[in-house]
Tab-separated table of C-alpha atoms and ligand atoms in Angstrom:
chain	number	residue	atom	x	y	z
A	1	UNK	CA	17.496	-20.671	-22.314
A	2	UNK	CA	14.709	-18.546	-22.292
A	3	UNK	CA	11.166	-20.939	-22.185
A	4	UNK	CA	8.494	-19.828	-24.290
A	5	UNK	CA	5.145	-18.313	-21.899
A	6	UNK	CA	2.388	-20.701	-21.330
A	7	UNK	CA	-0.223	-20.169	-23.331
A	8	UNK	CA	-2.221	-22.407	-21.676
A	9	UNK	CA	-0.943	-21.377	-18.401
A	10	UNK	CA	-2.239	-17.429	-19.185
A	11	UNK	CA	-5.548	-18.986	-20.686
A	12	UNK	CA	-6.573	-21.065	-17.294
A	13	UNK	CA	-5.428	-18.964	-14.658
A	14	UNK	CA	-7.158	-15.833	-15.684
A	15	UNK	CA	-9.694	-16.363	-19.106
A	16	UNK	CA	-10.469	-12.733	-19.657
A	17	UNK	CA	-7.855	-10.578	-17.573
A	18	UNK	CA	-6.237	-9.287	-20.782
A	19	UNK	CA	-9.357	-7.507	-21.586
A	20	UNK	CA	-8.904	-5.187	-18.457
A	21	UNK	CA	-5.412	-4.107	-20.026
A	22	UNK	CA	-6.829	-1.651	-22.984
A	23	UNK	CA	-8.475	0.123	-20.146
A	24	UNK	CA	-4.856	1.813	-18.995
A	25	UNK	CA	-4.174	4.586	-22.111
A	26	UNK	CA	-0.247	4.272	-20.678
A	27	UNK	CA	0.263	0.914	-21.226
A	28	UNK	CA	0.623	1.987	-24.987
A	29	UNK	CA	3.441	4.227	-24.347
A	30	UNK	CA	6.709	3.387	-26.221
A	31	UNK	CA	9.947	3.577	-24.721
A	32	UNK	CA	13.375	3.668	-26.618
A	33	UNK	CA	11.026	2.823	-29.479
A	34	UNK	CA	9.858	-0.180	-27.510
A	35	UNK	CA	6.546	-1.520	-26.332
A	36	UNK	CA	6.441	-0.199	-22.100
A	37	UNK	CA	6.674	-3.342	-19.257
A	38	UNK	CA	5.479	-1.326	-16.453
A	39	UNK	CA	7.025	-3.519	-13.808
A	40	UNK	CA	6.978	-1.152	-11.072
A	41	UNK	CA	3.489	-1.203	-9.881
A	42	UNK	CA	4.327	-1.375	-6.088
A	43	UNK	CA	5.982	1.959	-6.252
A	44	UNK	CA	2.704	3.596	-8.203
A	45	UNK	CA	-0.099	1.298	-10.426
A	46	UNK	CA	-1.232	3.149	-13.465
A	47	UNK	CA	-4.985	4.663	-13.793
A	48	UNK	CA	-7.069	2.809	-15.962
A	49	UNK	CA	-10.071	5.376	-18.590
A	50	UNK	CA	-13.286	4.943	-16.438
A	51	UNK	CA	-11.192	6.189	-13.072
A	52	UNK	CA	-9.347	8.891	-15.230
A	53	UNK	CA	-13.032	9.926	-17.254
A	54	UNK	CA	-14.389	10.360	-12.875
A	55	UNK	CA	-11.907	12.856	-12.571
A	56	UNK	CA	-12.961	14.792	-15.341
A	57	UNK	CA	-16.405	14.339	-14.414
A	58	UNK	CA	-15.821	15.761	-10.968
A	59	UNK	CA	-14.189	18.606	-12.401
A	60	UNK	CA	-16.089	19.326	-15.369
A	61	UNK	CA	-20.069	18.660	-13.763
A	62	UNK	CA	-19.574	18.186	-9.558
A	63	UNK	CA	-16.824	20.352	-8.788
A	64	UNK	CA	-17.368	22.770	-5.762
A	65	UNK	CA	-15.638	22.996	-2.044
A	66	UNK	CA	-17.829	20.521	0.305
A	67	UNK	CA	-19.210	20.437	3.405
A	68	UNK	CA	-20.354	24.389	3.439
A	69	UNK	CA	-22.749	25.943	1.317
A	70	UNK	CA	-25.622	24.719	0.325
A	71	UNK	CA	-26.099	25.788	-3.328
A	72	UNK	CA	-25.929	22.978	-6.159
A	73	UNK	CA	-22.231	22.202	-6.340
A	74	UNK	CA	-21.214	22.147	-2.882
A	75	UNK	CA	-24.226	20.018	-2.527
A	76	UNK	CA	-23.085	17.839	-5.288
A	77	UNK	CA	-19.650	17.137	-4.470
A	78	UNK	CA	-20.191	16.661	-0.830
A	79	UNK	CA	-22.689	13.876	-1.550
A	80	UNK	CA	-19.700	12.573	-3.740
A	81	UNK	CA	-16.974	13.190	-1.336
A	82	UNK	CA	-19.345	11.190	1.283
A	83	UNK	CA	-20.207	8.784	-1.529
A	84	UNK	CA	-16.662	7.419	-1.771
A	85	UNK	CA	-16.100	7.004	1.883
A	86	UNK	CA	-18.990	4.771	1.557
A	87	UNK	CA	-17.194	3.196	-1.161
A	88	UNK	CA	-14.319	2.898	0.444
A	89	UNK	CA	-15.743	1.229	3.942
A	90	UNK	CA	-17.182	-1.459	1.765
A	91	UNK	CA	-14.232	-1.906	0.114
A	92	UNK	CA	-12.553	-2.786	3.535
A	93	UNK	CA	-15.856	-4.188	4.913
A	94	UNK	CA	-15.452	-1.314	7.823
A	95	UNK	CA	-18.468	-1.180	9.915
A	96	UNK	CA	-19.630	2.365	9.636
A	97	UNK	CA	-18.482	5.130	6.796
A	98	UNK	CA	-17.212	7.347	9.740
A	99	UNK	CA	-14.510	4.326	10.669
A	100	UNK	CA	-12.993	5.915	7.203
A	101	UNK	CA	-10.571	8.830	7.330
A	102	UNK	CA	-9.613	10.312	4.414
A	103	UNK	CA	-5.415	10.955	4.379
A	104	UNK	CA	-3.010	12.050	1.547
A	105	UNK	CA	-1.928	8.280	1.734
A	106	UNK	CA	-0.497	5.817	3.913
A	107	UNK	CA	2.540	7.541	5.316
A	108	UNK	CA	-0.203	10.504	6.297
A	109	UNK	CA	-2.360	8.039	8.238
A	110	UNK	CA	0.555	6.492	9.347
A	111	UNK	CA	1.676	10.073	11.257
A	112	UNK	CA	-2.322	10.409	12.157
A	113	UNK	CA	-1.924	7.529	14.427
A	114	UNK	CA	1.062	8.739	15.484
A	115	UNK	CA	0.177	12.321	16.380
A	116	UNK	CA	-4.018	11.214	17.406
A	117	UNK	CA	-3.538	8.679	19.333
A	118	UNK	CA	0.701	7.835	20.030
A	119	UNK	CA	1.366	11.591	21.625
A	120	UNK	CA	-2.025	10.982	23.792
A	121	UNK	CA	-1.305	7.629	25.132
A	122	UNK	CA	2.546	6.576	24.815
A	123	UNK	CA	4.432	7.565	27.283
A	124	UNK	CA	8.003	7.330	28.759
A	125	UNK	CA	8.903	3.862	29.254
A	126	UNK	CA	6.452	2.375	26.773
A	127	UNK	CA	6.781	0.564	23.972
A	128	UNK	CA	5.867	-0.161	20.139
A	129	UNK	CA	6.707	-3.015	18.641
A	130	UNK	CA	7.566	-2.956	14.586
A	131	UNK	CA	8.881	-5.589	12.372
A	132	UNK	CA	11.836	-5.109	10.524
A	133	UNK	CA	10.455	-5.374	7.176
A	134	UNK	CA	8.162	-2.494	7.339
A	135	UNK	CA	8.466	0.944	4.956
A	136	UNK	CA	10.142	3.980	6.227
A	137	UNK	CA	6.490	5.504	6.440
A	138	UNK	CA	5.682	2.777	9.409
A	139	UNK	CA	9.619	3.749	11.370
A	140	UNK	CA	10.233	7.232	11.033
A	141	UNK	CA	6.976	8.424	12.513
A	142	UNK	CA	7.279	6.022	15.453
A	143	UNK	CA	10.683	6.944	16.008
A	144	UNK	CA	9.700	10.714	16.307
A	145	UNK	CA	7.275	9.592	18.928
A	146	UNK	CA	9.404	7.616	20.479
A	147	UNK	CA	12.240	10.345	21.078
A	148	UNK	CA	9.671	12.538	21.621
A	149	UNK	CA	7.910	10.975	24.828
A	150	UNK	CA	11.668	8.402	25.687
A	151	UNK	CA	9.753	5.035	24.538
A	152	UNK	CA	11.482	2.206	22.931
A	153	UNK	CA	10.746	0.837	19.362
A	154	UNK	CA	10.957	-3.351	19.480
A	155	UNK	CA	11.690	-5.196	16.419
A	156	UNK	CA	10.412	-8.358	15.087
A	157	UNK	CA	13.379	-10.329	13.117
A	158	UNK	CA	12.644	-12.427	9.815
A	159	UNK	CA	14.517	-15.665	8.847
A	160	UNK	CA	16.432	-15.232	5.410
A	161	UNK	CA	13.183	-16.093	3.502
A	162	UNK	CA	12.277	-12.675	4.676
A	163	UNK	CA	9.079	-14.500	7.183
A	164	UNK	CA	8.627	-12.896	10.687
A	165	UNK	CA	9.521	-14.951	13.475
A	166	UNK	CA	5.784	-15.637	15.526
A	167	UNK	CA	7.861	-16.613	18.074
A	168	UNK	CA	10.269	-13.424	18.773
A	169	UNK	CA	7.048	-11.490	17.836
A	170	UNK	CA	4.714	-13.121	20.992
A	171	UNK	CA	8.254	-12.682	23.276
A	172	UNK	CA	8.250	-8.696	22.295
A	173	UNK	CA	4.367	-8.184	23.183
A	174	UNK	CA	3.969	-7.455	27.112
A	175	UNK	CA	2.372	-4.657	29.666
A	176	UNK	CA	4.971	-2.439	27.880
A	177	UNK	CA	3.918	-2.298	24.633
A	178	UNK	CA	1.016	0.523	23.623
A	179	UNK	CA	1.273	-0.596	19.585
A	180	UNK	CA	2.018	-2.851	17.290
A	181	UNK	CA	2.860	-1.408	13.435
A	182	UNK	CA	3.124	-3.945	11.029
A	183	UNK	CA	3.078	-4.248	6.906
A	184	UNK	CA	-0.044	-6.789	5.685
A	185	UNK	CA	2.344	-7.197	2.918
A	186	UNK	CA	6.009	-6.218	2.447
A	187	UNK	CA	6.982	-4.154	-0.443
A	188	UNK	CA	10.768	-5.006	-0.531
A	189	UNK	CA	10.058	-8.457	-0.440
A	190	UNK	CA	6.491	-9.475	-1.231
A	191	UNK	CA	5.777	-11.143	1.986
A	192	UNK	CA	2.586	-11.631	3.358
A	193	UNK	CA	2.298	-11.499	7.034
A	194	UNK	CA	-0.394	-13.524	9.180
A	195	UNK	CA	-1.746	-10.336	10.632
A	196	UNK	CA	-4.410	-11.598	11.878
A	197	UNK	CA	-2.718	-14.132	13.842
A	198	UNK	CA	-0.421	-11.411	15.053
A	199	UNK	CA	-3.711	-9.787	15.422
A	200	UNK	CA	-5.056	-11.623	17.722
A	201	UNK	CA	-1.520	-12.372	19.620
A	202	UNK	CA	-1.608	-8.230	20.319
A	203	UNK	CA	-5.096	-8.357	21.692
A	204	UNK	CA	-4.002	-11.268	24.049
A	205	UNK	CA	-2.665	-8.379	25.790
A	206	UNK	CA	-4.507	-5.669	24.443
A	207	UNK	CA	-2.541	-4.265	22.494
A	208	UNK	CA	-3.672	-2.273	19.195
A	209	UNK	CA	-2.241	-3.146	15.921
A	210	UNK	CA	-1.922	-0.369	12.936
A	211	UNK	CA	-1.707	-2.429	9.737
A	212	UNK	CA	-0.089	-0.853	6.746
A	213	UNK	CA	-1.942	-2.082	4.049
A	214	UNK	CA	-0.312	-0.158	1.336
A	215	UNK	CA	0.869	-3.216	-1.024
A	216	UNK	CA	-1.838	-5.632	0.133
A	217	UNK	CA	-5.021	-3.529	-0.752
A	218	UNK	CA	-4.487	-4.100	-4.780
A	219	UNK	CA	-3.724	-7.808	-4.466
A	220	UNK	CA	-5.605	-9.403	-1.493
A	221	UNK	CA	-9.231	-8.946	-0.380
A	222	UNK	CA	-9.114	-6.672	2.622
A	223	UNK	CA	-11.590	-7.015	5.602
A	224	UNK	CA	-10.907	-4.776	8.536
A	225	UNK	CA	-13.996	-6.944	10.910
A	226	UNK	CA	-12.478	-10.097	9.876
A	227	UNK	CA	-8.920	-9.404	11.145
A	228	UNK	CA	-10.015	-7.435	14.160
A	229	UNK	CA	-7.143	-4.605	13.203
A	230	UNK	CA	-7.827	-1.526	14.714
A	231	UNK	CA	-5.904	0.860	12.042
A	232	UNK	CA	-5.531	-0.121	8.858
A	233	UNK	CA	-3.692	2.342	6.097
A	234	UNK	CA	-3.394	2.579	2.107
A	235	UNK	CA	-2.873	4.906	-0.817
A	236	UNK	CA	-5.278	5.380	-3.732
A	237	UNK	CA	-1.966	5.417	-6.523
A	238	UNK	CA	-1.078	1.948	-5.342
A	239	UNK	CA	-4.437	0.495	-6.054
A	240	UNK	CA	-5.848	2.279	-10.136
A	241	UNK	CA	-6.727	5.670	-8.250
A	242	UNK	CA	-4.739	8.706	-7.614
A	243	UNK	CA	-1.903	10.145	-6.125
A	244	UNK	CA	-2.458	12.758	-2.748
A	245	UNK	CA	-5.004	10.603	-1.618
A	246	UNK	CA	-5.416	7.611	0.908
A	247	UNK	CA	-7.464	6.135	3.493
A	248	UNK	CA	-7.150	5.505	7.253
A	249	UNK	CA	-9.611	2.723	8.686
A	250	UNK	CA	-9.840	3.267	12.462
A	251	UNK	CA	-12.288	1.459	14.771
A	252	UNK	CA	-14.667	3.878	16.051
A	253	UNK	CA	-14.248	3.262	19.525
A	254	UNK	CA	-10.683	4.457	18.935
A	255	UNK	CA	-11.292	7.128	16.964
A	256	UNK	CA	-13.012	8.988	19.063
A	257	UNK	CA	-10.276	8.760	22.040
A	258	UNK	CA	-7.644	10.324	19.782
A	259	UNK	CA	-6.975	13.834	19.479
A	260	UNK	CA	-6.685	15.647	15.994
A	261	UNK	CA	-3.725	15.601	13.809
A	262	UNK	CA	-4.085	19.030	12.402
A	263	UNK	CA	-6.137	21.915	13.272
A	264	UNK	CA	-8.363	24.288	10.880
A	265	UNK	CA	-11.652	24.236	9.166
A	266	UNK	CA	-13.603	21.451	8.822
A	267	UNK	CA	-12.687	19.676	11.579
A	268	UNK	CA	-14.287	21.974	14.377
A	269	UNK	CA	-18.132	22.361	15.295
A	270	UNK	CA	-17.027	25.677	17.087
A	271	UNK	CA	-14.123	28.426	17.534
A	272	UNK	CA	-13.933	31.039	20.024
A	273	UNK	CA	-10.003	32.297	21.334
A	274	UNK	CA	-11.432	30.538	24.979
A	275	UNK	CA	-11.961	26.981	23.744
A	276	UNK	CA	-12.260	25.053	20.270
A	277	UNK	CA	-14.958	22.005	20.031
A	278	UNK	CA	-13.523	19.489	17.732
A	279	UNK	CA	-15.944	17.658	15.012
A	280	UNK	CA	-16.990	14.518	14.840
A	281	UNK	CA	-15.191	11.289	13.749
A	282	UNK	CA	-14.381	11.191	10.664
A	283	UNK	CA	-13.998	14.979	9.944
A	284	UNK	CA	-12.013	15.843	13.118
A	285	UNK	CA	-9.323	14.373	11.323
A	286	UNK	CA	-9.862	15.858	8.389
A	287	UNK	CA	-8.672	19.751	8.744
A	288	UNK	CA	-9.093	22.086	5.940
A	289	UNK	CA	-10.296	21.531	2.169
A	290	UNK	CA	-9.053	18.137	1.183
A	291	UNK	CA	-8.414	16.719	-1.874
A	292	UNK	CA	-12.059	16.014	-2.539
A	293	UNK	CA	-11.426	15.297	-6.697
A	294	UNK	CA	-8.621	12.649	-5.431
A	295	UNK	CA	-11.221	11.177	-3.518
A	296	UNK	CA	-14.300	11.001	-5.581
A	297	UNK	CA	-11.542	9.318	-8.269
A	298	UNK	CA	-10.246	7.120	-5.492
A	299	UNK	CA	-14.068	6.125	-5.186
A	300	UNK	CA	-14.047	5.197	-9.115
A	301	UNK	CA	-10.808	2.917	-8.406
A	302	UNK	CA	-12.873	1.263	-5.614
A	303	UNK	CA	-15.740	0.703	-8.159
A	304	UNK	CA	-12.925	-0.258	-10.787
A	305	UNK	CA	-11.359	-2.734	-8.464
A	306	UNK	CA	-13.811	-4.691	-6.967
A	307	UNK	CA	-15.142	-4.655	-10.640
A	308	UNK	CA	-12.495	-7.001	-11.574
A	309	UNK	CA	-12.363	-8.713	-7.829
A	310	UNK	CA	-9.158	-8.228	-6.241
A	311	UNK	CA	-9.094	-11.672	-5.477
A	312	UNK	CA	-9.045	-12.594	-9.181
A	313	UNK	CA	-6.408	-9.633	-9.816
A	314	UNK	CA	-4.258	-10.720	-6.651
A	315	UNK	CA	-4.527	-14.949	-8.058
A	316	UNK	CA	-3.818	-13.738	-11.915
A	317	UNK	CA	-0.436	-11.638	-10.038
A	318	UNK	CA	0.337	-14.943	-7.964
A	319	UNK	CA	0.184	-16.807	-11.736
A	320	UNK	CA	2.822	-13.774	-12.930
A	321	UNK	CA	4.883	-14.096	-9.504
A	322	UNK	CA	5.164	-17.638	-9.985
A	323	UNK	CA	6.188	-17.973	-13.499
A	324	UNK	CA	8.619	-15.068	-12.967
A	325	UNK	CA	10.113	-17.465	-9.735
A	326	UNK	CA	10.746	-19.845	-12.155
A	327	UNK	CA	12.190	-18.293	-15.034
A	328	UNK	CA	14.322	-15.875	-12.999
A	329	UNK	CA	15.540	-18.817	-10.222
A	330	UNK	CA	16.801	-20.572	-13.414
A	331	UNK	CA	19.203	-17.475	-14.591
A	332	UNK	CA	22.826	-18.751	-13.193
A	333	UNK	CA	23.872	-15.308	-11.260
A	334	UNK	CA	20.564	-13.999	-10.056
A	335	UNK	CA	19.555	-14.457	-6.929
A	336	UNK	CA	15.684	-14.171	-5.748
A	337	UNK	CA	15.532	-11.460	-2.422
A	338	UNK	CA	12.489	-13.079	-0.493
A	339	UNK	CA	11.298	-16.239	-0.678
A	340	UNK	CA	8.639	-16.273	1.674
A	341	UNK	CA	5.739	-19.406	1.364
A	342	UNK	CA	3.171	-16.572	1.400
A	343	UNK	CA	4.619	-13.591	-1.475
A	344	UNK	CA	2.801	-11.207	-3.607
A	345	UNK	CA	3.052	-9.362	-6.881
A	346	UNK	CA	6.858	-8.222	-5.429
A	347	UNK	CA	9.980	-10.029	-7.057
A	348	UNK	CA	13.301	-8.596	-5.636
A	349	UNK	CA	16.351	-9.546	-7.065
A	350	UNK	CA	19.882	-9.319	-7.335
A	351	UNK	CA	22.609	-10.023	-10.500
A	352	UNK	CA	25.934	-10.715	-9.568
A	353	UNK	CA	28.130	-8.159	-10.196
A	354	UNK	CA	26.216	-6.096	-11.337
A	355	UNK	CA	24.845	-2.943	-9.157
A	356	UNK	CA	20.759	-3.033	-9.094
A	357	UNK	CA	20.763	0.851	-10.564
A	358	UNK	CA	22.891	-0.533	-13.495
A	359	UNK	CA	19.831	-3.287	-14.054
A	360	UNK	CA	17.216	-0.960	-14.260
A	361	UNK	CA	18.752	1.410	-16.699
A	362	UNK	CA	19.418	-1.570	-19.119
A	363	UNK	CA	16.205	-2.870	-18.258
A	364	UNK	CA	15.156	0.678	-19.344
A	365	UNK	CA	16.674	0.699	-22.812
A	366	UNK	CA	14.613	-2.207	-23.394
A	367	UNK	CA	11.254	-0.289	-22.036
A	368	UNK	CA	11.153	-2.135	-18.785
A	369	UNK	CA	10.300	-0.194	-15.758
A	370	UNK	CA	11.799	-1.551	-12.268
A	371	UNK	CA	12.283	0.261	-9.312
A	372	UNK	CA	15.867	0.145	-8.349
A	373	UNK	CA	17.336	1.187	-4.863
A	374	UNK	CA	16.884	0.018	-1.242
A	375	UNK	CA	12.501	0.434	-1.790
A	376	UNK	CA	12.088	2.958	1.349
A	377	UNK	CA	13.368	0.051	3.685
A	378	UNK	CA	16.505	-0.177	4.726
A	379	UNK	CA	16.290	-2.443	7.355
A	380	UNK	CA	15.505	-4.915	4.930
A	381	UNK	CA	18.588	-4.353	2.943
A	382	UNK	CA	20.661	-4.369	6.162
A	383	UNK	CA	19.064	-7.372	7.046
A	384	UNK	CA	19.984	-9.280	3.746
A	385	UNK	CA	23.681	-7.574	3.662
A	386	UNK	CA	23.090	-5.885	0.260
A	387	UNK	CA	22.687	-1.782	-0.913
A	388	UNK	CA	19.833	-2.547	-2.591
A	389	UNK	CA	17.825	-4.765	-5.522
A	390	UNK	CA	15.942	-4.611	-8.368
A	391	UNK	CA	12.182	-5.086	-7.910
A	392	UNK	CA	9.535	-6.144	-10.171
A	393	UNK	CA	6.076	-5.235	-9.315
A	394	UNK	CA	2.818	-6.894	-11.110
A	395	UNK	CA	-0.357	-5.587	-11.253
A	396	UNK	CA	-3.763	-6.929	-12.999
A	397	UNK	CA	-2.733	-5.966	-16.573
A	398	UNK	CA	0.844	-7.716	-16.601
A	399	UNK	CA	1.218	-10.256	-18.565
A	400	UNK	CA	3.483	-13.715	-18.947
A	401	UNK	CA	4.686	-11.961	-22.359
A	402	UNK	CA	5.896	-9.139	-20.075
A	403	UNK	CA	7.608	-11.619	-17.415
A	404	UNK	CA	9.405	-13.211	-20.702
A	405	UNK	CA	11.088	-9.623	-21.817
A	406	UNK	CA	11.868	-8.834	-18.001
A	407	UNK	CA	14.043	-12.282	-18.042
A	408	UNK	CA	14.901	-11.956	-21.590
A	409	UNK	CA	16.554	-8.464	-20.360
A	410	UNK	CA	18.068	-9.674	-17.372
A	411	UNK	CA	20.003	-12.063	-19.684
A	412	UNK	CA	21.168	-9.019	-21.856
A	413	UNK	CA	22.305	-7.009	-18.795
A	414	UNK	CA	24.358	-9.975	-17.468
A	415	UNK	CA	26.181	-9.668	-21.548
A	416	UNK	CA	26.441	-6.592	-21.225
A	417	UNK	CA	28.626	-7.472	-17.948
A	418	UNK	CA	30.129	-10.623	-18.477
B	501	PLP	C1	4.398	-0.926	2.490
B	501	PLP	C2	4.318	0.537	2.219
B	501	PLP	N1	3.967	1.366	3.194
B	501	PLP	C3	3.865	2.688	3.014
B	501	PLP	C4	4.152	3.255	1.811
B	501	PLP	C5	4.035	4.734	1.645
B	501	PLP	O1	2.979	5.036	0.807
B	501	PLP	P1	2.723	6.557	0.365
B	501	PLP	O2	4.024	7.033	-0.197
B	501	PLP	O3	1.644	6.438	-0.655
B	501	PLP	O4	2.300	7.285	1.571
B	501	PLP	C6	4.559	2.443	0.756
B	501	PLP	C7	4.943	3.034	-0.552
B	501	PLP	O5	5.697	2.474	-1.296
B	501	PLP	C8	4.631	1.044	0.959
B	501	PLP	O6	5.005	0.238	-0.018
């Protein structure tokens, strides 16, 4: 039996959050003649009008390559460009603008730690310590570096809730390990990790910790100072803004020890064929013309997000995340992947008998986007002894209506199958 929403429920745990929804013009897209539930926000969040109108702005009034000429427009849109990395350190509450490196998203600052500071300082014999839940983007590139130099990747196991083991994790950290890479929040499985207890356990033996903060910037307030990380990544299209554009937080100190990723303009103060001086931190990471309207719109997300408070987004998507628990954990034949005491805005699941790419096209024919497939982490599906599952994703404009038609649906595909 499907249970009706709670009105109530949607009225006291977030009074005016509906009102953010008519900002995003997609949300009013039919599909199969059907109103869209755009459940997949974890994969890519939709843009709401004042961050689309910036980009237009940018291009129509401000547009202009930065950092070299000094007529109007260049002017302009480096004082923009600079603008939103100012936006973006107080987003994180980083302690200087040049702690901020602009990336094409997390899996590029991911490989920017990799290349800047793993090829200077890991060597043969090392370490890095991972946890199994992380994405792709936070293995492959440590595996590369690890073949690369002969060091050894460490994993940190999870019980079947999908929670790290503290334990394990304080066994793996030693005189071995040069970094520990680990996801603020998983996007398989919606756990939230204590990072900055396993913060803190790294530094014990001073060891640095990359965070990848890709699915935890939207939903939880962010502070790089207060959990003493000394990377921390994320991607503008996860969190209102754009796609091709993300942010690396590094602490200065480190920074400036690592060598470049890439090499070009921008991120030199001088050429000659005998010897190349590099450029500053932030822009000696930054090589070349980057994607300065992505950023300037990423800015406008900032503005966008901390409008509405990602703490009141994040508790309104605990409200959805909780209410979809519920309904879905009383559907005989699905089965919750994940049930960590600390989750957000993620909702894995599997239907019995029924393969997960089967779900989301019948969820489709009712106009309800899920992502479908093993989420860019295997190790996760390995771990749980399943292919894949079917993920539901909230962000600030979901709704408990919306939770309703993605159980409702889940019903109809297990017809469809019975
Ligand atoms: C936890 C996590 N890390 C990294 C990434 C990669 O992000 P991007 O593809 O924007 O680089 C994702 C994307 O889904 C993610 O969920």
């Amino acid at each position: 039996m499907n249970a009706p929403h709670n009105a109530l429920k949607t009225a006291g745990a977030a009074p005016d959050i509906g009102r953010y929804r008519a900002d995003f013009p997609i949300l009013r897209t039919k599909v199969n003649g059907k109103p869209l539930v755009f459940l997949d926000n974890a994969a890519s969040s939709q843009m709401p009008q004042p961050v689309l109108d910036r980009w237009i702005r940018y291009q129509t009034t401000q547009h202009s390559n930065i950092h070299r000429a000094v007529h109007y427009l260049s002017e302009t849109a480096t004082a923009e460009y600079e603008a939103a990395r100012r936006k973006v350190q107080a987003f994180v509450n980083a302690a200087e603008d040049r702690e901020i490196v602009f990336t094409s998203g997390t899996t590029d600052a991911i490989n920017l730690v990799a290349h800047g500071y793993g090829r200077k300082f890991v060597t043969g014999g090392d370490e890095i310590v991972l946890t199994v839940l992380e994405h792709h983007s936070n293995i492959v590139p440590w595996q590369m570096l690890a073949e690369e130099k002969g060091a050894t990747i460490r994993v940190v196991p999870m019980n079947d809730r999908g929670e790290l083991s503290m334990e394990a994790y304080e066994k793996l950290l030693g005189p071995r390990v040069k970094l520990v890479g680990l996801a603020h929040v998983s996007n398989a499985l919606g756990t939230v990790n204590p990072v900055r207890e396993m913060i803190a356990a790294a530094h014990r033996h001073g060891i640095p910790v990359l965070v990848d903060g890709a699915q935890a910037v939207p939903h939880l307030p962010v502070d790089v100072r207060d959990l003493d990380c000394d990377f921390y990544c994320f991607s503008g299209h996860k969190m209102y803004g754009p796609t091709g554009v993300g942010a690396l937080y590094g602490k200065a100190a480190l920074l400036e020890k690592m060598q470049p990723f890439k090499g070009g303009g921008d991120m030199i103060l001088s050429v000659s064929f005998e010897k190349t001086t590099y450029n500053v931190i932030p822009h000696k990471f930054e090589a070349g013309t980057p994607p300065i309207a992505a950023v300037v719109t990423l800015g406008a997300a900032v503005d966008y997000l901390m409008d509405v408070g990602v703490a009141r987004a994040g508790s309104h998507e605990t409200d959805l995340l909780d209410y979809a628990t519920e309904q879905v954990n009383r559907l005989p034949g699905v089965r919750i992947i994940g049930t960590a005491e600390n989750k957000a805005a993620v909702l894995s699941f599997v239907v019995d008998g029924v393969h997960p790419h089967d779900v989301g096209t019948l969820l489709n024919e009712e106009g309800i986007a899920v992502r479908t497939g093993h989420h860019c982490a295997q190790p996760v599906m390995q771990r749980f002894g399943i292919p894949a599952t079917s993920r539901a994703s909230f962000a600030l404009y979901n709704t408990l209506a919306e939770v309703d038609a993605l159980v409702t649906g889940i019903r109809k595909v297990q017809q469809v199958f019975r």
